[in-house]
Amino acid sequence: QVQLVESGGGLVQTGGSLRLSCAASGRTLSSYDMAWFRRAPGKEREFVSAIKWSGGNTIYGDSVKGRFTISRDNAKNTVFLQMNSLKPEDTAVYYCAADTRPSWEYVPFRENEYDYWGQGTQVTVSS
C-alpha cells in the first residue's frame, strides 16, 4: 500500500509561483512512475505532468508546458511540481498519482494508468 500526501497548495496572484510536494509513505517511490493531475471546478480531471521512475523522462500537458516543471527526489521519497507564471485557469485541486507497475520507457498520462492517488491540494490563482 502506498500513501501519497500532497502539500504546498494555496492562494497566489496571477503570475506568481507555487511548489507542490507529494510525499509517500508505506513504499519507496523510486521504482514508480509519478504524475500530477488536476481538477478544476465543474471540469474533468486533467493530466498535468508525469515523470519516469528514473527521473529521465518527463511529459507535460499542453496547458502547462513551459511554465510547470516536475521533478523527484527519490532519496526523500518525494515528487515536486514547480508552477510558475500561474494563471487563473490553473485554479484546481492538484492530485499526485503513482504507477506502481511502470514500463521501461513509456510515460503514462491517463488516469487509469495510475493506481494510487493522493487526496489533493487546492491551488487558487487570483486575477
mmCIF file of N, CA and C in Angstrom:
data_model
loop_
_atom_site.group_PDB
_atom_site.id
_atom_site.type_symbol
_atom_site.label_atom_id
_atom_site.label_comp_id
_atom_site.label_asym_id
_atom_site.label_seq_id
_atom_site.Cartn_x
_atom_site.Cartn_y
_atom_site.Cartn_z
ATOM 1 N N GLN A 1 0.836 -1.194 0.000
ATOM 2 C CA GLN A 1 0.000 0.000 0.000
ATOM 3 C C GLN A 1 0.871 1.243 0.000
ATOM 4 N N VAL A 2 0.517 2.200 -0.830
ATOM 5 C CA VAL A 2 1.247 3.463 -0.922
ATOM 6 C C VAL A 2 0.320 4.590 -0.496
ATOM 7 N N GLN A 3 0.775 5.399 0.436
ATOM 8 C CA GLN A 3 0.031 6.597 0.819
ATOM 9 C C GLN A 3 0.745 7.816 0.248
ATOM 10 N N LEU A 4 -0.021 8.634 -0.450
ATOM 11 C CA LEU A 4 0.511 9.846 -1.055
ATOM 12 C C LEU A 4 -0.141 11.060 -0.418
ATOM 13 N N VAL A 5 0.668 12.027 -0.026
ATOM 14 C CA VAL A 5 0.147 13.234 0.608
ATOM 15 C C VAL A 5 0.712 14.449 -0.103
ATOM 16 N N GLU A 6 -0.189 15.243 -0.676
ATOM 17 C CA GLU A 6 0.218 16.466 -1.360
ATOM 18 C C GLU A 6 0.251 17.635 -0.378
ATOM 19 N N SER A 7 1.114 18.584 -0.659
ATOM 20 C CA SER A 7 1.173 19.816 0.129
ATOM 21 C C SER A 7 1.719 20.929 -0.759
ATOM 22 N N GLY A 8 1.606 22.153 -0.258
ATOM 23 C CA GLY A 8 2.169 23.287 -0.973
ATOM 24 C C GLY A 8 1.160 24.136 -1.720
ATOM 25 N N GLY A 9 -0.084 23.704 -1.726
ATOM 26 C CA GLY A 9 -1.114 24.499 -2.385
ATOM 27 C C GLY A 9 -1.417 25.761 -1.606
ATOM 28 N N GLY A 10 -2.204 26.640 -2.218
ATOM 29 C CA GLY A 10 -2.569 27.872 -1.543
ATOM 30 C C GLY A 10 -3.126 28.881 -2.521
ATOM 31 N N LEU A 11 -3.192 30.116 -2.051
ATOM 32 C CA LEU A 11 -3.714 31.221 -2.846
ATOM 33 C C LEU A 11 -2.542 32.069 -3.345
ATOM 34 N N VAL A 12 -2.531 32.339 -4.638
ATOM 35 C CA VAL A 12 -1.445 33.120 -5.221
ATOM 36 C C VAL A 12 -2.026 34.029 -6.292
ATOM 37 N N GLN A 13 -1.370 35.135 -6.546
ATOM 38 C CA GLN A 13 -1.830 36.059 -7.581
ATOM 39 C C GLN A 13 -1.355 35.607 -8.964
ATOM 40 N N THR A 14 -2.036 36.081 -9.977
ATOM 41 C CA THR A 14 -1.633 35.801 -11.357
ATOM 42 C C THR A 14 -0.174 36.185 -11.563
ATOM 43 N N GLY A 15 0.561 35.266 -12.188
ATOM 44 C CA GLY A 15 1.981 35.493 -12.415
ATOM 45 C C GLY A 15 2.868 34.949 -11.320
ATOM 46 N N GLY A 16 2.283 34.536 -10.232
ATOM 47 C CA GLY A 16 3.059 34.025 -9.111
ATOM 48 C C GLY A 16 3.477 32.576 -9.288
ATOM 49 N N SER A 17 4.118 32.051 -8.254
ATOM 50 C CA SER A 17 4.636 30.681 -8.295
ATOM 51 C C SER A 17 4.244 29.918 -7.037
ATOM 52 N N LEU A 18 4.155 28.619 -7.208
ATOM 53 C CA LEU A 18 3.963 27.704 -6.092
ATOM 54 C C LEU A 18 4.753 26.439 -6.375
ATOM 55 N N ARG A 19 5.144 25.755 -5.301
ATOM 56 C CA ARG A 19 5.811 24.468 -5.452
ATOM 57 C C ARG A 19 5.030 23.428 -4.675
ATOM 58 N N LEU A 20 4.477 22.481 -5.394
ATOM 59 C CA LEU A 20 3.738 21.404 -4.760
ATOM 60 C C LEU A 20 4.689 20.247 -4.454
ATOM 61 N N SER A 21 4.389 19.560 -3.354
ATOM 62 C CA SER A 21 5.139 18.367 -2.987
ATOM 63 C C SER A 21 4.191 17.200 -2.823
ATOM 64 N N CYS A 22 4.691 16.026 -3.131
ATOM 65 C CA CYS A 22 3.940 14.793 -2.937
ATOM 66 C C CYS A 22 4.857 13.833 -2.189
ATOM 67 N N ALA A 23 4.547 13.611 -0.931
ATOM 68 C CA ALA A 23 5.352 12.734 -0.101
ATOM 69 C C ALA A 23 4.686 11.372 0.008
ATOM 70 N N ALA A 24 5.492 10.347 -0.037
ATOM 71 C CA ALA A 24 4.965 8.993 0.009
ATOM 72 C C ALA A 24 5.363 8.303 1.294
ATOM 73 N N SER A 25 4.490 7.428 1.747
ATOM 74 C CA SER A 25 4.806 6.563 2.876
ATOM 75 C C SER A 25 4.291 5.164 2.565
ATOM 76 N N GLY A 26 4.850 4.217 3.227
ATOM 77 C CA GLY A 26 4.422 2.841 3.003
ATOM 78 C C GLY A 26 5.299 2.099 2.009
ATOM 79 N N ARG A 27 5.714 2.778 0.971
ATOM 80 C CA ARG A 27 6.582 2.175 -0.035
ATOM 81 C C ARG A 27 7.535 3.246 -0.554
ATOM 82 N N THR A 28 8.642 2.812 -1.114
ATOM 83 C CA THR A 28 9.532 3.763 -1.756
ATOM 84 C C THR A 28 9.025 4.082 -3.160
ATOM 85 N N LEU A 29 9.167 5.336 -3.557
ATOM 86 C CA LEU A 29 8.691 5.775 -4.866
ATOM 87 C C LEU A 29 9.713 5.538 -5.980
ATOM 88 N N SER A 30 10.894 5.122 -5.635
ATOM 89 C CA SER A 30 11.994 5.125 -6.601
ATOM 90 C C SER A 30 11.754 4.246 -7.820
ATOM 91 N N SER A 31 10.838 3.273 -7.717
ATOM 92 C CA SER A 31 10.584 2.401 -8.861
ATOM 93 C C SER A 31 9.227 2.680 -9.511
ATOM 94 N N TYR A 32 8.593 3.792 -9.140
ATOM 95 C CA TYR A 32 7.276 4.122 -9.655
ATOM 96 C C TYR A 32 7.333 5.330 -10.579
ATOM 97 N N ASP A 33 6.555 5.287 -11.648
ATOM 98 C CA ASP A 33 6.290 6.498 -12.400
ATOM 99 C C ASP A 33 5.317 7.343 -11.583
ATOM 100 N N MET A 34 5.509 8.656 -11.634
ATOM 101 C CA MET A 34 4.677 9.562 -10.840
ATOM 102 C C MET A 34 4.091 10.640 -11.728
ATOM 103 N N ALA A 35 2.939 11.144 -11.311
ATOM 104 C CA ALA A 35 2.272 12.162 -12.124
ATOM 105 C C ALA A 35 1.500 13.134 -11.248
ATOM 106 N N TRP A 36 1.198 14.261 -11.868
ATOM 107 C CA TRP A 36 0.279 15.236 -11.289
ATOM 108 C C TRP A 36 -0.902 15.393 -12.243
ATOM 109 N N PHE A 37 -2.087 15.397 -11.661
ATOM 110 C CA PHE A 37 -3.317 15.706 -12.371
ATOM 111 C C PHE A 37 -3.985 16.849 -11.628
ATOM 112 N N ARG A 38 -4.987 17.439 -12.254
ATOM 113 C CA ARG A 38 -5.742 18.489 -11.568
ATOM 114 C C ARG A 38 -7.196 18.436 -11.996
ATOM 115 N N ARG A 39 -8.065 18.917 -11.088
ATOM 116 C CA ARG A 39 -9.481 19.016 -11.417
ATOM 117 C C ARG A 39 -9.953 20.413 -11.066
ATOM 118 N N ALA A 40 -10.349 21.154 -12.084
ATOM 119 C CA ALA A 40 -10.909 22.490 -11.890
ATOM 120 C C ALA A 40 -12.402 22.366 -11.602
ATOM 121 N N PRO A 41 -12.983 23.359 -10.968
ATOM 122 C CA PRO A 41 -14.421 23.297 -10.657
ATOM 123 C C PRO A 41 -15.263 23.055 -11.899
ATOM 124 N N GLY A 42 -16.111 22.037 -11.843
ATOM 125 C CA GLY A 42 -17.014 21.748 -12.948
ATOM 126 C C GLY A 42 -16.381 21.079 -14.145
ATOM 127 N N LYS A 43 -15.127 20.645 -14.008
ATOM 128 C CA LYS A 43 -14.435 20.039 -15.143
ATOM 129 C C LYS A 43 -13.926 18.650 -14.807
ATOM 130 N N GLU A 44 -13.557 17.904 -15.846
ATOM 131 C CA GLU A 44 -12.968 16.590 -15.655
ATOM 132 C C GLU A 44 -11.533 16.738 -15.137
ATOM 133 N N ARG A 45 -11.056 15.662 -14.512
ATOM 134 C CA ARG A 45 -9.662 15.672 -14.080
ATOM 135 C C ARG A 45 -8.756 15.691 -15.303
ATOM 136 N N GLU A 46 -7.702 16.490 -15.223
ATOM 137 C CA GLU A 46 -6.835 16.776 -16.376
ATOM 138 C C GLU A 46 -5.408 16.393 -16.057
ATOM 139 N N PHE A 47 -4.729 15.799 -17.026
ATOM 140 C CA PHE A 47 -3.316 15.470 -16.874
ATOM 141 C C PHE A 47 -2.487 16.746 -16.858
ATOM 142 N N VAL A 48 -1.535 16.819 -15.926
ATOM 143 C CA VAL A 48 -0.642 17.973 -15.831
ATOM 144 C C VAL A 48 0.783 17.601 -16.241
ATOM 145 N N SER A 49 1.333 16.570 -15.579
ATOM 146 C CA SER A 49 2.724 16.221 -15.851
ATOM 147 C C SER A 49 3.030 14.846 -15.280
ATOM 148 N N ALA A 50 4.051 14.199 -15.842
ATOM 149 C CA ALA A 50 4.473 12.897 -15.337
ATOM 150 C C ALA A 50 5.977 12.758 -15.470
ATOM 151 N N ILE A 51 6.537 11.882 -14.634
ATOM 152 C CA ILE A 51 7.977 11.654 -14.632
ATOM 153 C C ILE A 51 8.249 10.168 -14.448
ATOM 154 N N LYS A 52 9.196 9.638 -15.218
ATOM 155 C CA LYS A 52 9.567 8.245 -15.094
ATOM 156 C C LYS A 52 10.215 7.970 -13.752
ATOM 157 N N TRP A 53 10.193 6.691 -13.351
ATOM 158 C CA TRP A 53 10.786 6.293 -12.083
ATOM 159 C C TRP A 53 12.262 6.697 -12.001
ATOM 160 N N SER A 54 12.933 6.714 -13.160
ATOM 161 C CA SER A 54 14.352 7.063 -13.197
ATOM 162 C C SER A 54 14.586 8.569 -13.156
ATOM 163 N N GLY A 55 13.515 9.340 -13.390
ATOM 164 C CA GLY A 55 13.662 10.787 -13.476
ATOM 165 C C GLY A 55 14.129 11.264 -14.832
ATOM 166 N N GLY A 56 14.397 10.328 -15.743
ATOM 167 C CA GLY A 56 14.979 10.703 -17.017
ATOM 168 C C GLY A 56 14.001 11.279 -18.020
ATOM 169 N N ASN A 57 12.759 10.829 -18.008
ATOM 170 C CA ASN A 57 11.750 11.299 -18.960
ATOM 171 C C ASN A 57 10.635 12.026 -18.239
ATOM 172 N N THR A 58 10.235 13.146 -18.814
ATOM 173 C CA THR A 58 9.105 13.902 -18.282
ATOM 174 C C THR A 58 8.198 14.316 -19.433
ATOM 175 N N ILE A 59 6.921 14.437 -19.152
ATOM 176 C CA ILE A 59 5.964 14.946 -20.138
ATOM 177 C C ILE A 59 5.029 15.929 -19.449
ATOM 178 N N TYR A 60 4.416 16.804 -20.266
ATOM 179 C CA TYR A 60 3.561 17.855 -19.736
ATOM 180 C C TYR A 60 2.304 18.002 -20.583
ATOM 181 N N GLY A 61 1.226 18.404 -19.924
ATOM 182 C CA GLY A 61 0.033 18.776 -20.653
ATOM 183 C C GLY A 61 0.274 20.073 -21.406
ATOM 184 N N ASP A 62 -0.432 20.251 -22.503
ATOM 185 C CA ASP A 62 -0.206 21.431 -23.342
ATOM 186 C C ASP A 62 -0.419 22.733 -22.589
ATOM 187 N N SER A 63 -1.358 22.743 -21.668
ATOM 188 C CA SER A 63 -1.703 23.991 -20.992
ATOM 189 C C SER A 63 -0.648 24.444 -19.987
ATOM 190 N N VAL A 64 0.291 23.571 -19.637
ATOM 191 C CA VAL A 64 1.285 23.934 -18.622
ATOM 192 C C VAL A 64 2.723 23.906 -19.151
ATOM 193 N N LYS A 65 2.901 23.488 -20.387
ATOM 194 C CA LYS A 65 4.247 23.413 -20.957
ATOM 195 C C LYS A 65 4.940 24.760 -20.891
ATOM 196 N N GLY A 66 6.194 24.731 -20.456
ATOM 197 C CA GLY A 66 6.975 25.954 -20.378
ATOM 198 C C GLY A 66 6.784 26.716 -19.078
ATOM 199 N N ARG A 67 5.774 26.330 -18.283
ATOM 200 C CA ARG A 67 5.515 27.033 -17.026
ATOM 201 C C ARG A 67 5.700 26.140 -15.803
ATOM 202 N N PHE A 68 5.405 24.868 -15.956
ATOM 203 C CA PHE A 68 5.492 23.922 -14.841
ATOM 204 C C PHE A 68 6.680 22.979 -15.062
ATOM 205 N N THR A 69 7.278 22.552 -13.945
ATOM 206 C CA THR A 69 8.377 21.592 -14.012
ATOM 207 C C THR A 69 8.172 20.519 -12.961
ATOM 208 N N ILE A 70 8.202 19.272 -13.391
ATOM 209 C CA ILE A 70 8.090 18.149 -12.466
ATOM 210 C C ILE A 70 9.491 17.630 -12.156
ATOM 211 N N SER A 71 9.685 17.215 -10.920
ATOM 212 C CA SER A 71 10.965 16.635 -10.524
ATOM 213 C C SER A 71 10.725 15.657 -9.385
ATOM 214 N N ARG A 72 11.751 14.919 -9.046
ATOM 215 C CA ARG A 72 11.616 13.969 -7.948
ATOM 216 C C ARG A 72 12.930 13.846 -7.204
ATOM 217 N N ASP A 73 12.799 13.534 -5.927
ATOM 218 C CA ASP A 73 13.945 13.259 -5.090
ATOM 219 C C ASP A 73 13.678 11.901 -4.460
ATOM 220 N N ASN A 74 14.204 10.873 -5.067
ATOM 221 C CA ASN A 74 13.905 9.514 -4.586
ATOM 222 C C ASN A 74 14.468 9.268 -3.197
ATOM 223 N N ALA A 75 15.541 9.945 -2.862
ATOM 224 C CA ALA A 75 16.110 9.789 -1.519
ATOM 225 C C ALA A 75 15.143 10.309 -0.459
ATOM 226 N N LYS A 76 14.353 11.321 -0.827
ATOM 227 C CA LYS A 76 13.372 11.885 0.107
ATOM 228 C C LYS A 76 11.969 11.325 -0.130
ATOM 229 N N ASN A 77 11.877 10.400 -1.113
ATOM 230 C CA ASN A 77 10.570 9.783 -1.403
ATOM 231 C C ASN A 77 9.512 10.831 -1.727
ATOM 232 N N THR A 78 9.904 11.836 -2.506
ATOM 233 C CA THR A 78 9.039 12.976 -2.763
ATOM 234 C C THR A 78 9.109 13.377 -4.236
ATOM 235 N N VAL A 79 7.959 13.798 -4.742
ATOM 236 C CA VAL A 79 7.859 14.336 -6.092
ATOM 237 C C VAL A 79 7.389 15.785 -5.981
ATOM 238 N N PHE A 80 7.888 16.627 -6.873
ATOM 239 C CA PHE A 80 7.586 18.051 -6.806
ATOM 240 C C PHE A 80 6.956 18.520 -8.115
ATOM 241 N N LEU A 81 6.202 19.604 -8.001
ATOM 242 C CA LEU A 81 5.700 20.298 -9.180
ATOM 243 C C LEU A 81 5.930 21.791 -8.962
ATOM 244 N N GLN A 82 6.896 22.334 -9.678
ATOM 245 C CA GLN A 82 7.164 23.765 -9.621
ATOM 246 C C GLN A 82 6.262 24.445 -10.635
ATOM 247 N N MET A 83 5.445 25.371 -10.166
ATOM 248 C CA MET A 83 4.476 26.046 -11.025
ATOM 249 C C MET A 83 4.799 27.531 -11.070
ATOM 250 N N ASN A 84 5.156 28.011 -12.234
ATOM 251 C CA ASN A 84 5.499 29.418 -12.435
ATOM 252 C C ASN A 84 4.490 30.067 -13.375
ATOM 253 N N SER A 85 4.489 31.386 -13.384
ATOM 254 C CA SER A 85 3.610 32.158 -14.280
ATOM 255 C C SER A 85 2.169 31.660 -14.186
ATOM 256 N N LEU A 86 1.707 31.522 -12.976
ATOM 257 C CA LEU A 86 0.373 30.955 -12.758
ATOM 258 C C LEU A 86 -0.723 31.856 -13.299
ATOM 259 N N LYS A 87 -1.776 31.218 -13.792
ATOM 260 C CA LYS A 87 -2.916 31.913 -14.372
ATOM 261 C C LYS A 87 -4.178 31.503 -13.621
ATOM 262 N N PRO A 88 -5.222 32.312 -13.678
ATOM 263 C CA PRO A 88 -6.478 31.937 -13.017
ATOM 264 C C PRO A 88 -6.996 30.570 -13.477
ATOM 265 N N GLU A 89 -6.767 30.216 -14.721
ATOM 266 C CA GLU A 89 -7.235 28.920 -15.217
ATOM 267 C C GLU A 89 -6.439 27.743 -14.658
ATOM 268 N N ASP A 90 -5.387 28.006 -13.907
ATOM 269 C CA ASP A 90 -4.667 26.939 -13.214
ATOM 270 C C ASP A 90 -5.333 26.582 -11.885
ATOM 271 N N THR A 91 -6.328 27.348 -11.500
ATOM 272 C CA THR A 91 -7.052 27.074 -10.258
ATOM 273 C C THR A 91 -7.691 25.699 -10.324
ATOM 274 N N ALA A 92 -7.361 24.857 -9.345
ATOM 275 C CA ALA A 92 -7.840 23.477 -9.347
ATOM 276 C C ALA A 92 -7.353 22.781 -8.083
ATOM 277 N N VAL A 93 -7.884 21.605 -7.860
ATOM 278 C CA VAL A 93 -7.301 20.692 -6.878
ATOM 279 C C VAL A 93 -6.274 19.849 -7.622
ATOM 280 N N TYR A 94 -5.064 19.815 -7.092
ATOM 281 C CA TYR A 94 -3.969 19.093 -7.733
ATOM 282 C C TYR A 94 -3.737 17.770 -6.999
ATOM 283 N N TYR A 95 -3.680 16.697 -7.789
ATOM 284 C CA TYR A 95 -3.524 15.353 -7.253
ATOM 285 C C TYR A 95 -2.213 14.737 -7.715
ATOM 286 N N CYS A 96 -1.603 14.033 -6.808
ATOM 287 C CA CYS A 96 -0.412 13.243 -7.096
ATOM 288 C C CYS A 96 -0.860 11.797 -7.314
ATOM 289 N N ALA A 97 -0.190 11.114 -8.243
ATOM 290 C CA ALA A 97 -0.552 9.727 -8.523
ATOM 291 C C ALA A 97 0.696 8.891 -8.794
ATOM 292 N N ALA A 98 0.590 7.598 -8.492
ATOM 293 C CA ALA A 98 1.705 6.670 -8.682
ATOM 294 C C ALA A 98 1.293 5.495 -9.556
ATOM 295 N N ASP A 99 2.158 5.154 -10.490
ATOM 296 C CA ASP A 99 2.001 3.939 -11.298
ATOM 297 C C ASP A 99 3.010 2.937 -10.772
ATOM 298 N N THR A 100 2.501 1.933 -10.055
ATOM 299 C CA THR A 100 3.401 1.009 -9.361
ATOM 300 C C THR A 100 3.892 -0.142 -10.246
ATOM 301 N N ARG A 101 3.437 -0.161 -11.511
ATOM 302 C CA ARG A 101 3.912 -1.204 -12.435
ATOM 303 C C ARG A 101 4.332 -0.556 -13.747
ATOM 304 N N PRO A 102 5.355 0.279 -13.703
ATOM 305 C CA PRO A 102 5.733 1.032 -14.900
ATOM 306 C C PRO A 102 6.409 0.178 -15.958
ATOM 307 N N SER A 103 6.285 0.640 -17.190
ATOM 308 C CA SER A 103 7.023 0.004 -18.270
ATOM 309 C C SER A 103 8.420 0.613 -18.329
ATOM 310 N N TRP A 104 9.215 0.148 -19.288
ATOM 311 C CA TRP A 104 10.615 0.585 -19.298
ATOM 312 C C TRP A 104 10.756 2.028 -19.762
ATOM 313 N N GLU A 105 10.082 2.429 -20.859
ATOM 314 C CA GLU A 105 10.287 3.768 -21.415
ATOM 315 C C GLU A 105 9.025 4.616 -21.470
ATOM 316 N N TYR A 106 7.877 3.984 -21.649
ATOM 317 C CA TYR A 106 6.628 4.735 -21.819
ATOM 318 C C TYR A 106 6.308 5.536 -20.573
ATOM 319 N N VAL A 107 5.895 6.806 -20.775
ATOM 320 C CA VAL A 107 5.485 7.660 -19.664
ATOM 321 C C VAL A 107 3.960 7.752 -19.681
ATOM 322 N N PRO A 108 3.289 7.193 -18.704
ATOM 323 C CA PRO A 108 1.823 7.188 -18.709
ATOM 324 C C PRO A 108 1.239 8.573 -18.447
ATOM 325 N N PHE A 109 0.076 8.854 -19.070
ATOM 326 C CA PHE A 109 -0.574 10.138 -18.882
ATOM 327 C C PHE A 109 -2.089 10.018 -18.703
ATOM 328 N N ARG A 110 -2.594 8.799 -18.684
ATOM 329 C CA ARG A 110 -4.036 8.588 -18.496
ATOM 330 C C ARG A 110 -4.315 8.239 -17.043
ATOM 331 N N GLU A 111 -5.467 8.673 -16.558
ATOM 332 C CA GLU A 111 -5.832 8.409 -15.165
ATOM 333 C C GLU A 111 -5.805 6.929 -14.841
ATOM 334 N N ASN A 112 -6.314 6.104 -15.744
ATOM 335 C CA ASN A 112 -6.432 4.676 -15.433
ATOM 336 C C ASN A 112 -5.095 3.941 -15.477
ATOM 337 N N GLU A 113 -4.029 4.651 -15.794
ATOM 338 C CA GLU A 113 -2.705 4.047 -15.774
ATOM 339 C C GLU A 113 -2.032 4.215 -14.410
ATOM 340 N N TYR A 114 -2.681 4.948 -13.516
ATOM 341 C CA TYR A 114 -2.141 5.188 -12.184
ATOM 342 C C TYR A 114 -3.028 4.499 -11.159
ATOM 343 N N ASP A 115 -2.408 3.828 -10.195
ATOM 344 C CA ASP A 115 -3.197 3.023 -9.273
ATOM 345 C C ASP A 115 -3.226 3.532 -7.841
ATOM 346 N N TYR A 116 -2.437 4.543 -7.517
ATOM 347 C CA TYR A 116 -2.526 5.153 -6.191
ATOM 348 C C TYR A 116 -2.600 6.664 -6.344
ATOM 349 N N TRP A 117 -3.468 7.250 -5.512
ATOM 350 C CA TRP A 117 -3.738 8.682 -5.601
ATOM 351 C C TRP A 117 -3.703 9.331 -4.229
ATOM 352 N N GLY A 118 -3.268 10.594 -4.216
ATOM 353 C CA GLY A 118 -3.373 11.368 -3.001
ATOM 354 C C GLY A 118 -4.736 12.019 -2.887
ATOM 355 N N GLN A 119 -4.937 12.757 -1.813
ATOM 356 C CA GLN A 119 -6.219 13.416 -1.559
ATOM 357 C C GLN A 119 -6.342 14.770 -2.246
ATOM 358 N N GLY A 120 -5.227 15.309 -2.673
ATOM 359 C CA GLY A 120 -5.263 16.569 -3.402
ATOM 360 C C GLY A 120 -4.925 17.770 -2.540
ATOM 361 N N THR A 121 -4.457 18.816 -3.209
ATOM 362 C CA THR A 121 -4.185 20.090 -2.556
ATOM 363 C C THR A 121 -4.744 21.202 -3.435
ATOM 364 N N GLN A 122 -5.398 22.169 -2.812
ATOM 365 C CA GLN A 122 -6.069 23.231 -3.560
ATOM 366 C C GLN A 122 -5.081 24.314 -3.965
ATOM 367 N N VAL A 123 -5.139 24.682 -5.234
ATOM 368 C CA VAL A 123 -4.385 25.825 -5.752
ATOM 369 C C VAL A 123 -5.390 26.826 -6.301
ATOM 370 N N THR A 124 -5.314 28.047 -5.824
ATOM 371 C CA THR A 124 -6.209 29.103 -6.287
ATOM 372 C C THR A 124 -5.372 30.273 -6.767
ATOM 373 N N VAL A 125 -5.609 30.674 -8.009
ATOM 374 C CA VAL A 125 -4.879 31.785 -8.597
ATOM 375 C C VAL A 125 -5.854 32.935 -8.807
ATOM 376 N N SER A 126 -5.596 34.035 -8.135
ATOM 377 C CA SER A 126 -6.493 35.185 -8.235
ATOM 378 C C SER A 126 -6.061 36.104 -9.379
ATOM 379 N N SER A 127 -7.051 36.726 -9.995
ATOM 380 C CA SER A 127 -6.757 37.618 -11.129
ATOM 381 C C SER A 127 -6.539 39.049 -10.676
#
